[in-house]
Short mmCIF file of C-alpha atoms in Angstrom, two decimals:
data_model
loop_
_atom_site.label_atom_id
_atom_site.label_comp_id
_atom_site.label_asym_id
_atom_site.label_seq_id
_atom_site.Cartn_x
_atom_site.Cartn_y
_atom_site.Cartn_z
CA MET V 21 10.88 -55.69 62.30
CA ARG V 22 13.68 -58.00 61.28
CA HIS V 23 15.27 -57.91 57.83
CA ILE V 24 13.59 -60.88 56.06
CA HIS V 25 13.78 -62.01 52.44
CA VAL V 26 10.45 -61.61 50.64
CA GLY V 27 10.05 -65.35 50.02
CA CYS V 28 10.64 -66.14 53.70
CA LEU V 29 8.28 -63.35 54.73
CA VAL V 30 5.51 -64.75 52.53
CA ALA V 31 5.95 -68.23 53.99
CA MET V 32 6.05 -66.98 57.58
CA THR V 33 3.01 -64.76 57.20
CA PHE V 34 0.76 -67.16 55.31
CA LEU V 35 -0.27 -68.91 58.52
CA TRP V 36 -0.70 -65.53 60.26
CA VAL V 37 -3.09 -64.39 57.54
CA ALA V 38 -4.93 -67.71 57.57
CA ASN V 39 -5.45 -67.46 61.34
CA ARG V 40 -7.05 -64.07 60.88
CA MET V 41 -9.63 -65.29 58.35
CA HIS V 42 -12.96 -65.51 60.17
CA ALA V 43 -15.17 -65.56 57.11
CA LYS V 44 -18.05 -68.00 56.80
CA LYS V 45 -17.31 -71.42 55.35
CA GLY V 46 -16.85 -71.39 51.59
CA VAL V 47 -16.22 -67.61 51.32
CA LYS V 48 -12.91 -66.60 49.78
CA CYS V 49 -11.42 -64.03 52.12
CA GLY V 50 -7.97 -62.51 52.50
CA GLY V 51 -4.55 -63.89 51.59
CA VAL V 52 -0.95 -63.00 50.75
CA LEU V 53 -0.58 -60.95 47.56
CA SER V 54 3.01 -61.21 46.31
CA ALA V 55 2.68 -60.70 42.54
CA PRO V 56 3.95 -57.39 41.11
CA TYR V 57 0.33 -56.26 40.65
CA GLY V 58 -3.20 -57.57 41.20
CA ASN V 59 -6.76 -56.98 42.41
CA PHE V 60 -8.82 -58.02 45.44
CA SER V 61 -12.27 -57.26 46.81
CA SER V 62 -14.63 -57.88 49.71
CA PRO V 63 -16.38 -61.30 49.76
CA ASN V 64 -19.25 -61.67 47.25
CA PHE V 65 -18.43 -58.35 45.55
CA PRO V 66 -20.32 -56.78 43.75
CA GLY V 67 -23.01 -58.46 45.84
CA LEU V 68 -23.57 -57.75 49.53
CA TYR V 69 -20.71 -58.84 51.76
CA PRO V 70 -21.53 -61.38 54.52
CA TYR V 71 -22.14 -60.47 58.15
CA ASP V 72 -19.69 -61.06 61.00
CA THR V 73 -16.65 -61.37 58.76
CA GLU V 74 -13.01 -60.34 59.03
CA CYS V 75 -10.53 -60.63 56.15
CA THR V 76 -6.84 -59.78 56.05
CA TRP V 77 -4.76 -59.19 52.94
CA LEU V 78 -0.99 -58.81 53.13
CA ILE V 79 0.65 -57.16 50.11
CA VAL V 80 4.34 -58.09 49.85
CA VAL V 81 6.43 -56.65 46.99
CA THR V 82 10.14 -56.69 46.24
CA GLU V 83 12.29 -55.19 48.98
CA GLY V 84 13.32 -51.66 48.04
CA SER V 85 9.98 -51.11 46.30
CA SER V 86 6.70 -49.81 47.70
CA ALA V 87 3.10 -50.93 47.29
CA LEU V 88 0.66 -48.58 45.56
CA LEU V 89 -3.00 -49.17 46.57
CA THR V 90 -6.02 -47.67 44.76
CA PHE V 91 -9.78 -48.27 45.10
CA ASP V 92 -12.18 -48.74 42.18
CA HIS V 93 -15.37 -49.03 44.26
CA PHE V 94 -16.18 -48.49 47.94
CA ASP V 95 -19.48 -48.91 49.86
CA LEU V 96 -19.50 -49.97 53.52
CA GLU V 97 -22.06 -49.41 56.27
CA TYR V 98 -21.56 -45.85 57.58
CA HIS V 99 -20.80 -44.85 61.18
CA ASP V 100 -19.21 -41.64 62.46
CA ASN V 101 -16.24 -43.54 63.91
CA CYS V 102 -16.46 -46.50 61.52
CA ASP V 103 -17.09 -48.83 64.49
CA TYR V 104 -19.46 -51.23 62.67
CA ASP V 105 -18.14 -52.20 59.24
CA TYR V 106 -14.75 -50.81 58.25
CA LEU V 107 -11.56 -51.17 56.25
CA LYS V 108 -8.18 -50.57 57.96
CA ILE V 109 -4.97 -50.00 55.99
CA TYR V 110 -1.60 -50.47 57.73
CA ASN V 111 1.86 -49.42 56.61
CA GLY V 112 3.75 -52.68 57.11
CA PHE V 113 3.18 -56.10 58.60
CA SER V 114 2.17 -55.11 62.11
CA GLU V 115 -1.19 -53.86 63.29
CA ASP V 116 0.33 -51.37 65.74
CA GLU V 117 -1.81 -48.25 65.68
CA GLY V 118 1.28 -46.22 64.86
CA ASN V 119 1.35 -47.96 61.47
CA LEU V 120 -2.33 -47.24 60.70
CA LEU V 121 -2.68 -45.24 57.49
CA GLY V 122 -6.47 -44.95 57.73
CA LYS V 123 -9.79 -46.45 58.83
CA PHE V 124 -12.67 -46.11 56.34
CA CYS V 125 -16.41 -46.76 55.95
CA GLY V 126 -19.40 -45.23 54.11
CA LYS V 127 -19.45 -44.46 50.40
CA SER V 128 -16.40 -42.14 50.17
CA SER V 129 -13.55 -44.03 48.55
CA PRO V 130 -10.20 -43.98 50.43
CA PRO V 131 -7.40 -41.99 48.77
CA GLN V 132 -4.52 -43.65 46.95
CA PHE V 133 -1.88 -44.98 49.37
CA THR V 134 1.80 -45.76 48.89
CA SER V 135 3.51 -47.84 51.58
CA SER V 136 6.69 -46.54 53.20
CA TRP V 137 8.33 -49.90 52.64
CA HIS V 138 7.59 -53.19 50.83
CA VAL V 139 4.70 -54.51 52.95
CA MET V 140 1.13 -53.27 53.40
CA SER V 141 -1.73 -54.82 55.43
CA ILE V 142 -5.47 -54.40 54.71
CA ILE V 143 -8.18 -55.60 57.13
CA PHE V 144 -11.89 -55.73 56.24
CA HIS V 145 -14.41 -56.15 59.09
CA SER V 146 -18.20 -56.47 59.12
CA ASP V 147 -20.52 -56.81 62.14
CA LYS V 148 -23.72 -58.83 62.60
CA HIS V 149 -26.09 -56.21 61.13
CA VAL V 150 -26.47 -54.28 57.87
CA ALA V 151 -24.40 -55.11 54.79
CA SER V 152 -23.45 -53.13 51.69
CA GLN V 153 -21.82 -53.79 48.34
CA GLY V 154 -18.27 -53.65 49.72
CA PHE V 155 -15.14 -52.65 47.84
CA SER V 156 -12.78 -53.54 45.03
CA ALA V 157 -9.12 -52.46 45.00
CA ALA V 158 -6.00 -52.76 42.89
CA TYR V 159 -2.37 -52.76 43.90
CA ARG V 160 0.96 -52.73 42.10
CA LYS V 161 4.63 -52.66 42.88
CA ASP V 162 5.63 -49.02 42.66
CA VAL V 163 9.40 -48.96 42.20
CA CYS V 164 9.53 -45.41 41.02
CA GLY V 165 8.00 -42.58 42.98
CA GLY V 166 4.85 -42.15 45.03
CA VAL V 167 3.40 -40.22 47.96
CA LEU V 168 4.93 -41.35 51.28
CA THR V 169 3.10 -40.44 54.49
CA GLY V 170 4.62 -42.64 57.22
CA LEU V 171 6.65 -41.35 60.18
CA SER V 172 9.68 -42.78 58.44
CA GLY V 173 10.56 -44.92 55.46
CA VAL V 174 13.08 -45.71 52.78
CA ILE V 175 13.36 -44.79 49.10
CA THR V 176 15.72 -46.30 46.56
CA SER V 177 16.52 -45.94 42.89
CA PRO V 178 14.86 -48.61 40.68
CA HIS V 179 16.48 -52.08 40.92
CA TYR V 180 18.76 -50.96 43.81
CA PRO V 181 21.37 -52.26 44.67
CA GLU V 182 21.68 -53.41 41.04
CA ASN V 183 22.36 -50.72 38.44
CA TYR V 184 19.42 -48.44 37.76
CA PRO V 185 17.86 -48.45 34.24
CA ASN V 186 18.34 -45.75 31.62
CA ASN V 187 15.79 -43.05 30.76
CA VAL V 188 13.96 -43.13 34.10
CA GLU V 189 12.41 -40.29 36.08
CA CYS V 190 10.98 -40.94 39.56
CA ARG V 191 9.30 -38.49 41.92
CA TRP V 192 8.66 -39.13 45.60
CA ILE V 193 6.58 -36.69 47.63
CA ILE V 194 7.28 -37.15 51.34
CA ARG V 195 4.37 -35.72 53.33
CA ALA V 196 4.48 -35.32 57.12
CA VAL V 197 1.86 -33.94 59.49
CA PRO V 198 1.39 -30.13 59.29
CA ASN V 199 3.76 -27.92 61.31
CA SER V 200 6.52 -30.52 61.23
CA ILE V 201 9.70 -30.99 59.20
CA ILE V 202 11.29 -33.86 57.27
CA LYS V 203 14.86 -35.13 57.41
CA LEU V 204 16.35 -37.05 54.48
CA VAL V 205 19.48 -39.17 55.10
CA PHE V 206 21.35 -40.92 52.28
CA ALA V 207 22.79 -44.32 53.25
CA ASP V 208 24.33 -45.11 49.85
CA PHE V 209 24.96 -43.12 46.67
CA GLN V 210 26.65 -44.06 43.38
CA MET V 211 25.64 -42.45 40.09
CA GLU V 212 27.14 -41.23 36.84
CA ASN V 213 29.27 -38.18 37.52
CA ASN V 214 29.65 -34.97 35.54
CA GLU V 215 30.44 -31.42 36.54
CA GLY V 216 26.94 -30.00 36.28
CA CYS V 217 25.07 -33.17 37.32
CA ASN V 218 23.01 -32.85 34.13
CA PHE V 219 22.99 -36.54 33.10
CA ASP V 220 21.98 -38.75 36.05
CA TYR V 221 21.06 -37.00 39.31
CA VAL V 222 18.95 -36.69 42.44
CA ALA V 223 17.29 -33.32 43.07
CA VAL V 224 15.50 -32.32 46.29
CA TYR V 225 12.87 -29.57 46.58
CA ASP V 226 11.54 -27.88 49.72
CA GLY V 227 7.90 -28.64 48.95
CA PRO V 228 5.73 -31.01 46.86
CA THR V 229 6.54 -29.59 43.40
CA MET V 230 9.54 -28.70 41.27
CA GLY V 231 8.38 -25.10 41.49
CA ASP V 232 9.34 -25.02 45.18
CA MET V 233 12.77 -24.02 46.42
CA HIS V 234 15.51 -26.24 44.97
CA LEU V 235 17.50 -27.50 47.97
CA SER V 236 20.12 -29.64 46.28
CA HIS V 237 21.29 -31.45 43.14
CA TYR V 238 23.62 -34.47 43.42
CA CYS V 239 25.48 -37.01 41.26
CA GLY V 240 28.74 -38.94 41.45
CA ASN V 241 29.92 -41.20 44.29
CA MET V 242 29.84 -38.97 47.37
CA LYS V 243 26.86 -39.37 49.67
CA PRO V 244 24.91 -36.10 49.98
CA PRO V 245 24.73 -34.51 53.45
CA ASP V 246 21.57 -34.83 55.54
CA ILE V 247 18.78 -32.61 54.19
CA VAL V 248 16.14 -30.96 56.38
CA SER V 249 12.99 -29.36 54.97
CA SER V 250 11.46 -26.11 56.19
CA THR V 251 7.91 -27.39 55.62
CA HIS V 252 6.02 -30.66 56.08
CA GLU V 253 6.51 -31.72 52.44
CA LEU V 254 9.62 -32.66 50.46
CA LEU V 255 10.01 -33.70 46.81
CA VAL V 256 12.81 -36.08 45.75
CA VAL V 257 13.42 -36.46 42.01
CA PHE V 258 15.65 -39.14 40.46
CA LYS V 259 16.54 -38.97 36.75
CA SER V 260 18.79 -41.04 34.48
CA ASP V 261 19.74 -40.42 30.84
CA PHE V 262 20.18 -42.79 27.90
CA ASN V 263 23.53 -44.37 28.87
CA ILE V 264 26.02 -45.02 31.72
CA GLY V 265 24.51 -45.90 35.09
CA GLY V 266 25.46 -46.90 38.59
CA ARG V 267 24.26 -48.61 41.72
CA GLY V 268 21.96 -45.70 42.47
CA PHE V 269 20.96 -44.61 45.94
CA LYS V 270 19.24 -45.59 49.17
CA ALA V 271 17.86 -42.93 51.50
CA TYR V 272 15.87 -42.88 54.74
CA PHE V 273 13.37 -40.23 55.71
CA PHE V 274 11.76 -39.45 59.03
CA SER V 275 9.34 -36.74 60.00
CA GLY V 276 6.98 -35.27 62.57
CA LYS V 277 7.92 -35.95 66.18
CA CYS V 278 10.63 -38.26 64.88
CA GLN V 279 12.74 -35.20 63.99
CA GLU V 280 12.98 -32.40 66.56
CA VAL V 281 15.48 -29.72 67.56
CA TYR V 282 15.16 -28.50 71.16
CA THR V 283 16.63 -25.20 72.32
CA ALA V 284 14.77 -24.66 75.64
CA ILE V 285 16.77 -25.14 78.84
CA LYS V 286 14.52 -28.00 79.93
CA GLY V 287 11.87 -30.18 78.33
CA ASN V 288 10.84 -33.72 77.54
CA PHE V 289 10.40 -35.96 74.52
CA SER V 290 9.27 -39.51 73.86
CA SER V 291 9.09 -42.17 71.18
CA PRO V 292 6.21 -41.77 68.68
CA GLN V 293 2.79 -42.78 70.06
CA TYR V 294 4.14 -43.14 73.65
CA PRO V 295 2.86 -44.65 75.97
CA ASN V 296 1.38 -46.86 73.23
CA PHE V 297 3.57 -49.11 71.10
CA TYR V 298 5.87 -47.23 68.73
CA PRO V 299 5.56 -47.97 64.98
CA ASN V 300 7.83 -50.42 63.18
CA ASN V 301 10.57 -49.41 60.75
CA ILE V 302 11.20 -45.87 62.06
CA LYS V 303 14.37 -43.86 62.60
CA CYS V 304 14.04 -40.83 64.89
CA HIS V 305 16.61 -38.12 65.66
CA TRP V 306 16.34 -35.54 68.45
CA THR V 307 18.91 -32.76 68.74
CA ILE V 308 19.36 -30.68 71.91
CA GLN V 309 21.18 -27.37 71.38
CA LEU V 310 21.87 -25.00 74.30
CA PRO V 311 24.06 -21.87 74.45
CA PRO V 312 27.76 -22.12 75.42
CA GLY V 313 28.18 -22.47 79.19
CA TYR V 314 25.51 -25.14 79.58
CA ARG V 315 25.99 -28.86 79.97
CA ILE V 316 23.11 -31.14 79.02
CA LYS V 317 21.72 -33.85 81.29
CA VAL V 318 19.32 -36.40 79.81
CA PHE V 319 17.51 -38.86 82.09
CA PHE V 320 15.00 -41.54 81.17
CA LEU V 321 11.79 -42.04 83.15
CA ASP V 322 10.62 -45.07 81.19
CA LEU V 323 12.26 -47.41 78.69
CA ALA V 324 10.68 -50.48 77.07
CA LEU V 325 12.25 -51.60 73.78
CA GLU V 326 12.65 -54.91 71.99
CA GLY V 327 15.26 -57.12 73.70
CA ARG V 328 18.79 -57.95 72.66
CA ASN V 329 19.79 -60.23 69.82
CA SER V 330 20.28 -63.63 71.50
CA LEU V 331 23.06 -64.52 69.06
CA THR V 332 25.20 -61.40 69.41
CA ASP V 333 23.93 -60.07 72.77
CA GLY V 334 23.72 -56.66 71.07
CA CYS V 335 20.92 -54.14 70.60
CA ASP V 336 20.70 -55.07 66.93
CA TYR V 337 16.94 -54.65 66.54
CA ASP V 338 15.23 -51.69 68.25
CA HIS V 339 17.64 -49.42 70.09
CA LEU V 340 18.27 -45.95 71.49
CA ALA V 341 21.66 -44.25 71.09
CA VAL V 342 22.94 -40.99 72.62
CA PHE V 343 25.77 -38.98 71.04
CA ASP V 344 27.78 -36.24 72.74
CA GLY V 345 27.87 -33.34 70.28
CA VAL V 346 28.90 -35.42 67.27
CA VAL V 347 29.37 -33.46 64.05
CA PRO V 348 27.71 -35.02 60.92
CA VAL V 349 30.78 -36.07 58.92
CA ASN V 350 30.18 -37.77 55.58
CA VAL V 351 33.15 -39.70 54.21
CA SER V 352 33.58 -41.80 51.07
CA CYS V 353 36.61 -43.19 49.26
CA THR V 354 37.89 -44.68 46.03
CA ARG V 355 40.94 -46.89 45.59
CA THR V 356 43.20 -43.83 45.74
CA ASP V 357 41.64 -41.01 47.73
CA PHE V 358 39.38 -39.74 50.52
CA GLN V 359 36.39 -37.44 50.05
CA ILE V 360 35.05 -35.77 53.20
CA GLN V 361 32.01 -33.52 53.46
CA ILE V 362 30.52 -31.61 56.42
CA PRO V 363 27.49 -29.27 56.23
CA VAL V 364 28.59 -25.66 56.84
CA GLN V 365 25.47 -25.08 58.97
CA SER V 366 26.64 -27.69 61.50
CA LEU V 367 29.92 -25.77 61.99
CA ALA V 368 28.69 -22.27 61.26
CA GLN V 369 31.03 -20.70 63.84
CA LEU V 370 34.20 -22.15 62.27
CA GLU V 371 36.48 -21.12 59.41
CA ARG V 372 37.68 -23.70 56.87
CA ASN V 373 41.19 -23.64 58.39
CA ASN V 374 39.72 -25.02 61.63
CA ILE V 375 38.91 -28.26 59.77
CA TYR V 376 41.81 -30.27 58.39
CA LEU V 377 42.92 -33.81 57.64
CA GLY V 378 46.16 -35.05 59.17
CA THR V 379 47.94 -31.68 59.27
CA PRO V 380 46.91 -28.00 59.10
CA SER V 381 48.38 -27.94 55.59
CA CYS V 382 45.35 -29.98 54.43
CA PRO V 383 42.42 -27.69 55.34
CA ALA V 384 38.85 -27.95 54.10
CA GLN V 385 37.48 -25.92 51.22
CA VAL V 386 34.04 -24.32 51.17
CA VAL V 387 32.03 -25.69 48.23
CA GLY V 388 28.40 -24.63 48.16
CA LEU V 389 26.83 -25.44 51.53
CA ASN V 390 29.58 -27.82 52.62
CA PHE V 391 33.13 -27.97 53.95
CA LYS V 392 34.94 -30.42 51.65
CA ILE V 393 38.29 -32.22 51.74
CA HIS V 394 39.39 -34.27 48.73
CA THR V 395 42.86 -35.79 49.05
CA ARG V 396 44.92 -38.73 47.84
CA PHE V 397 46.09 -41.49 50.20
CA ASP V 398 49.75 -40.43 49.85
CA THR V 399 49.14 -37.00 51.44
CA CYS V 400 47.75 -35.41 54.62
CA GLY V 401 49.30 -37.83 57.12
CA THR V 402 47.52 -40.85 55.70
CA GLU V 403 48.98 -44.29 56.48
CA SER V 404 48.26 -47.93 55.68
CA GLN V 405 47.43 -50.33 58.52
CA LYS V 406 46.48 -53.99 58.93
CA ARG V 407 43.22 -54.55 60.82
CA ASN V 408 41.45 -57.90 61.10
CA HIS V 409 43.75 -59.25 58.37
CA THR V 410 42.59 -56.48 56.03
CA SER V 411 44.60 -53.55 54.67
CA VAL V 412 42.99 -50.22 55.50
CA ILE V 413 43.97 -46.60 54.92
CA VAL V 414 43.71 -44.38 58.00
CA SER V 415 44.02 -40.66 58.72
CA ILE V 416 42.83 -38.26 61.42
CA LEU V 417 40.32 -35.48 60.81
CA TYR V 418 40.68 -32.52 63.19
CA ILE V 419 37.91 -30.04 63.97
CA ASP V 420 39.22 -27.19 66.10
CA PHE V 421 36.60 -25.51 68.31
CA SER V 422 39.22 -23.77 70.48
CA ALA V 423 38.40 -20.27 71.73
CA GLY V 424 40.86 -18.02 73.54
CA SER V 425 42.85 -20.05 76.06
CA GLN V 426 40.34 -22.89 76.02
CA GLU V 427 41.60 -25.68 73.74
CA ASP V 428 38.92 -27.93 72.26
CA ILE V 429 39.93 -30.11 69.31
CA HIS V 430 37.80 -33.03 68.19
CA GLU V 431 39.59 -35.91 66.48
CA TYR V 432 37.90 -38.33 64.08
CA GLU V 433 39.52 -41.43 62.66
CA VAL V 434 38.79 -41.61 58.92
CA GLN V 435 39.21 -45.09 57.49
CA CYS V 436 38.98 -46.61 54.00
CA GLU V 437 39.09 -50.20 52.77
CA PRO V 438 40.30 -49.57 49.18
CA LYS V 439 39.41 -52.97 47.72
CA ARG V 440 35.75 -52.61 48.66
CA LYS V 441 35.81 -48.79 48.47
CA GLU V 442 34.10 -48.62 51.88
CA ALA V 443 34.77 -45.70 54.22
CA SER V 444 33.92 -44.97 57.84
CA VAL V 445 34.48 -42.23 60.40
CA THR V 446 34.69 -42.54 64.19
CA LEU V 447 35.01 -39.88 66.92
CA ILE V 448 38.09 -40.89 68.92
CA SER V 449 38.62 -37.90 71.25
CA SER V 450 37.19 -34.55 72.24
CA SER V 451 37.75 -32.25 75.18
CA ASP V 452 34.82 -30.87 77.15
CA PRO V 453 34.09 -27.37 75.76
CA TYR V 454 31.41 -26.62 78.33
CA ARG V 455 31.83 -25.02 81.72
CA LEU V 456 28.82 -25.72 83.90
CA THR V 457 28.01 -22.57 85.83
CA GLN V 458 25.92 -22.56 88.99
CA ASP V 459 23.25 -20.53 87.20
CA ALA V 460 23.04 -23.07 84.41
CA GLU V 461 22.85 -25.94 86.90
CA ASN V 462 19.98 -24.24 88.71
CA LEU V 463 18.14 -23.66 85.44
CA VAL V 464 18.29 -27.27 84.32
CA GLU V 465 17.67 -28.85 87.73
CA PRO V 466 14.53 -31.05 87.53
CA SER V 467 11.74 -30.75 90.05
CA GLY V 468 8.85 -32.75 91.45
CA GLN V 469 8.47 -36.32 90.26
CA ASP V 470 11.24 -35.88 87.70
CA ALA V 471 13.64 -34.90 90.49
CA GLU V 472 12.62 -37.96 92.52
CA ALA V 473 13.23 -40.17 89.49
CA VAL V 474 16.66 -38.61 88.94
CA GLU V 475 17.59 -38.97 92.63
CA ALA V 476 16.57 -42.62 92.56
CA TYR V 477 18.63 -43.16 89.44
CA GLU V 478 21.67 -41.36 90.87
CA SER V 479 21.31 -43.28 94.11
CA LYS V 480 21.26 -46.53 92.16
CA SER V 481 24.30 -45.36 90.18
CA GLN V 482 26.10 -44.53 93.45
CA ASP V 483 25.29 -47.99 94.81
CA SER V 484 26.67 -49.54 91.65
CA SER V 485 29.81 -47.41 91.92
CA ASP V 486 30.31 -48.58 95.54
CA ILE V 487 29.98 -52.21 94.49
CA VAL V 488 32.53 -51.72 91.72
CA PHE V 489 34.92 -49.99 94.11
CA ILE V 490 34.63 -52.79 96.71
CA SER V 491 35.13 -55.42 94.00
CA ILE V 492 38.31 -53.68 92.83
CA CYS V 493 39.61 -53.58 96.41
CA ILE V 494 38.95 -57.31 96.88
CA LEU V 495 40.64 -58.13 93.57
CA ALA V 496 43.65 -56.02 94.55
CA GLY V 497 43.88 -57.89 97.87
CA ILE V 498 43.81 -61.27 96.15
CA LEU V 499 46.52 -60.21 93.72
CA MET V 500 48.66 -58.98 96.63
CA VAL V 501 48.31 -62.34 98.44
CA ILE V 502 49.29 -64.20 95.25
CA ALA V 503 52.35 -61.96 94.88
CA VAL V 504 53.46 -62.56 98.48
CA VAL V 505 53.02 -66.34 98.15
CA GLY V 506 55.03 -66.25 94.92
CA LEU V 507 57.89 -64.40 96.66
CA VAL V 508 57.91 -66.89 99.57
CA LEU V 509 58.08 -69.86 97.22
CA LEU V 510 61.00 -68.28 95.40
#
């Protein structure tokens, strides 16, 4: 789903909601709920709801917040599969089944729901027979904490990206399906800093309570590294004290089959809910890790995503990206220095001297669970450059994977725009550390229909390569003729 301002979203969706209202004439049914809090109920509540009715409510709260939905009363005609009268609750604007939080009927009230982002859809349906009292519900903008159950979502400090308030404590429980894990990725982080992170901080626990294992505790301006749970629940706690604040934080989470690590020599994976439509607003990561000596081949048997942005011709909306062994490097900067952080577990086989900025005389230090480099702009081979009419500070981060006579050094360009205090990191070169043995090739060779698909793809690639080669030859011939004519004229 596109990034849309709340006001625009309300205007655009009003007609959509109106078109879905199939209630009998004169019955108030459905609508857009954009106030910070409110109530709604089935038609005629607490009387019997009408037959053959469908109502849609769209709850839209401030972006960066979530919607908290609770039920005061619930009584719909019962059916084992809720096929007659029912209430459906969706996480977001779309009715894709991947966004469905629950389908309910009977007399058992639905549990409390918190949306994974700032929109929630509720659909009430009744058939042509049997009516009950219906339901009444309340919602409110929940800017601070909640229970999040979607495949992925976003959490932010209150009022983000404006400064967070004082004396606040928020708790988010992220709950995935059993036997899965959760990954938490911080996109932005700026909070009051002190040595023990005792004033303002974010704490993460490997479970739903503060009695579970404490995974991390963060403050200051450096983005925390990616955090992965060992269970299907994760608790994120944000706390501020009585003075001094900051912009706060923004973090994404994704879970279930959206976060997998594969170590088998062959296998397959797919987008959530495949071959049905994937949910909106998700971010999935799959990591393939094989022993040294193997090279990994990934081939796609089916691909159907949202099209390109017509303005930029880029995959700016839904997209799939593949990275070749990229190390998770987290970099931030101030007006005077770089701060670089890499999880030790991602480079467990390396010593700190194998990781350095600019020159070997600027190696990383091991601080807690991370390799860290903190250096001023006037050291470690850093230089100032002009790019797109903007002054930037640039250095090269080296990660040395070399073993024996096999040299393998990855180089990352680390860049900072001091005025805006914005940093970035880009992989610019790496040698191939893998030697594909015949045994490994035999082990990962696909078979059956997969093999046919790969052969067809490789055949198509070969055809494309031939066309490119012929085109180059023709272009070379034309250039040669132009050169000869030029010489004759001279």
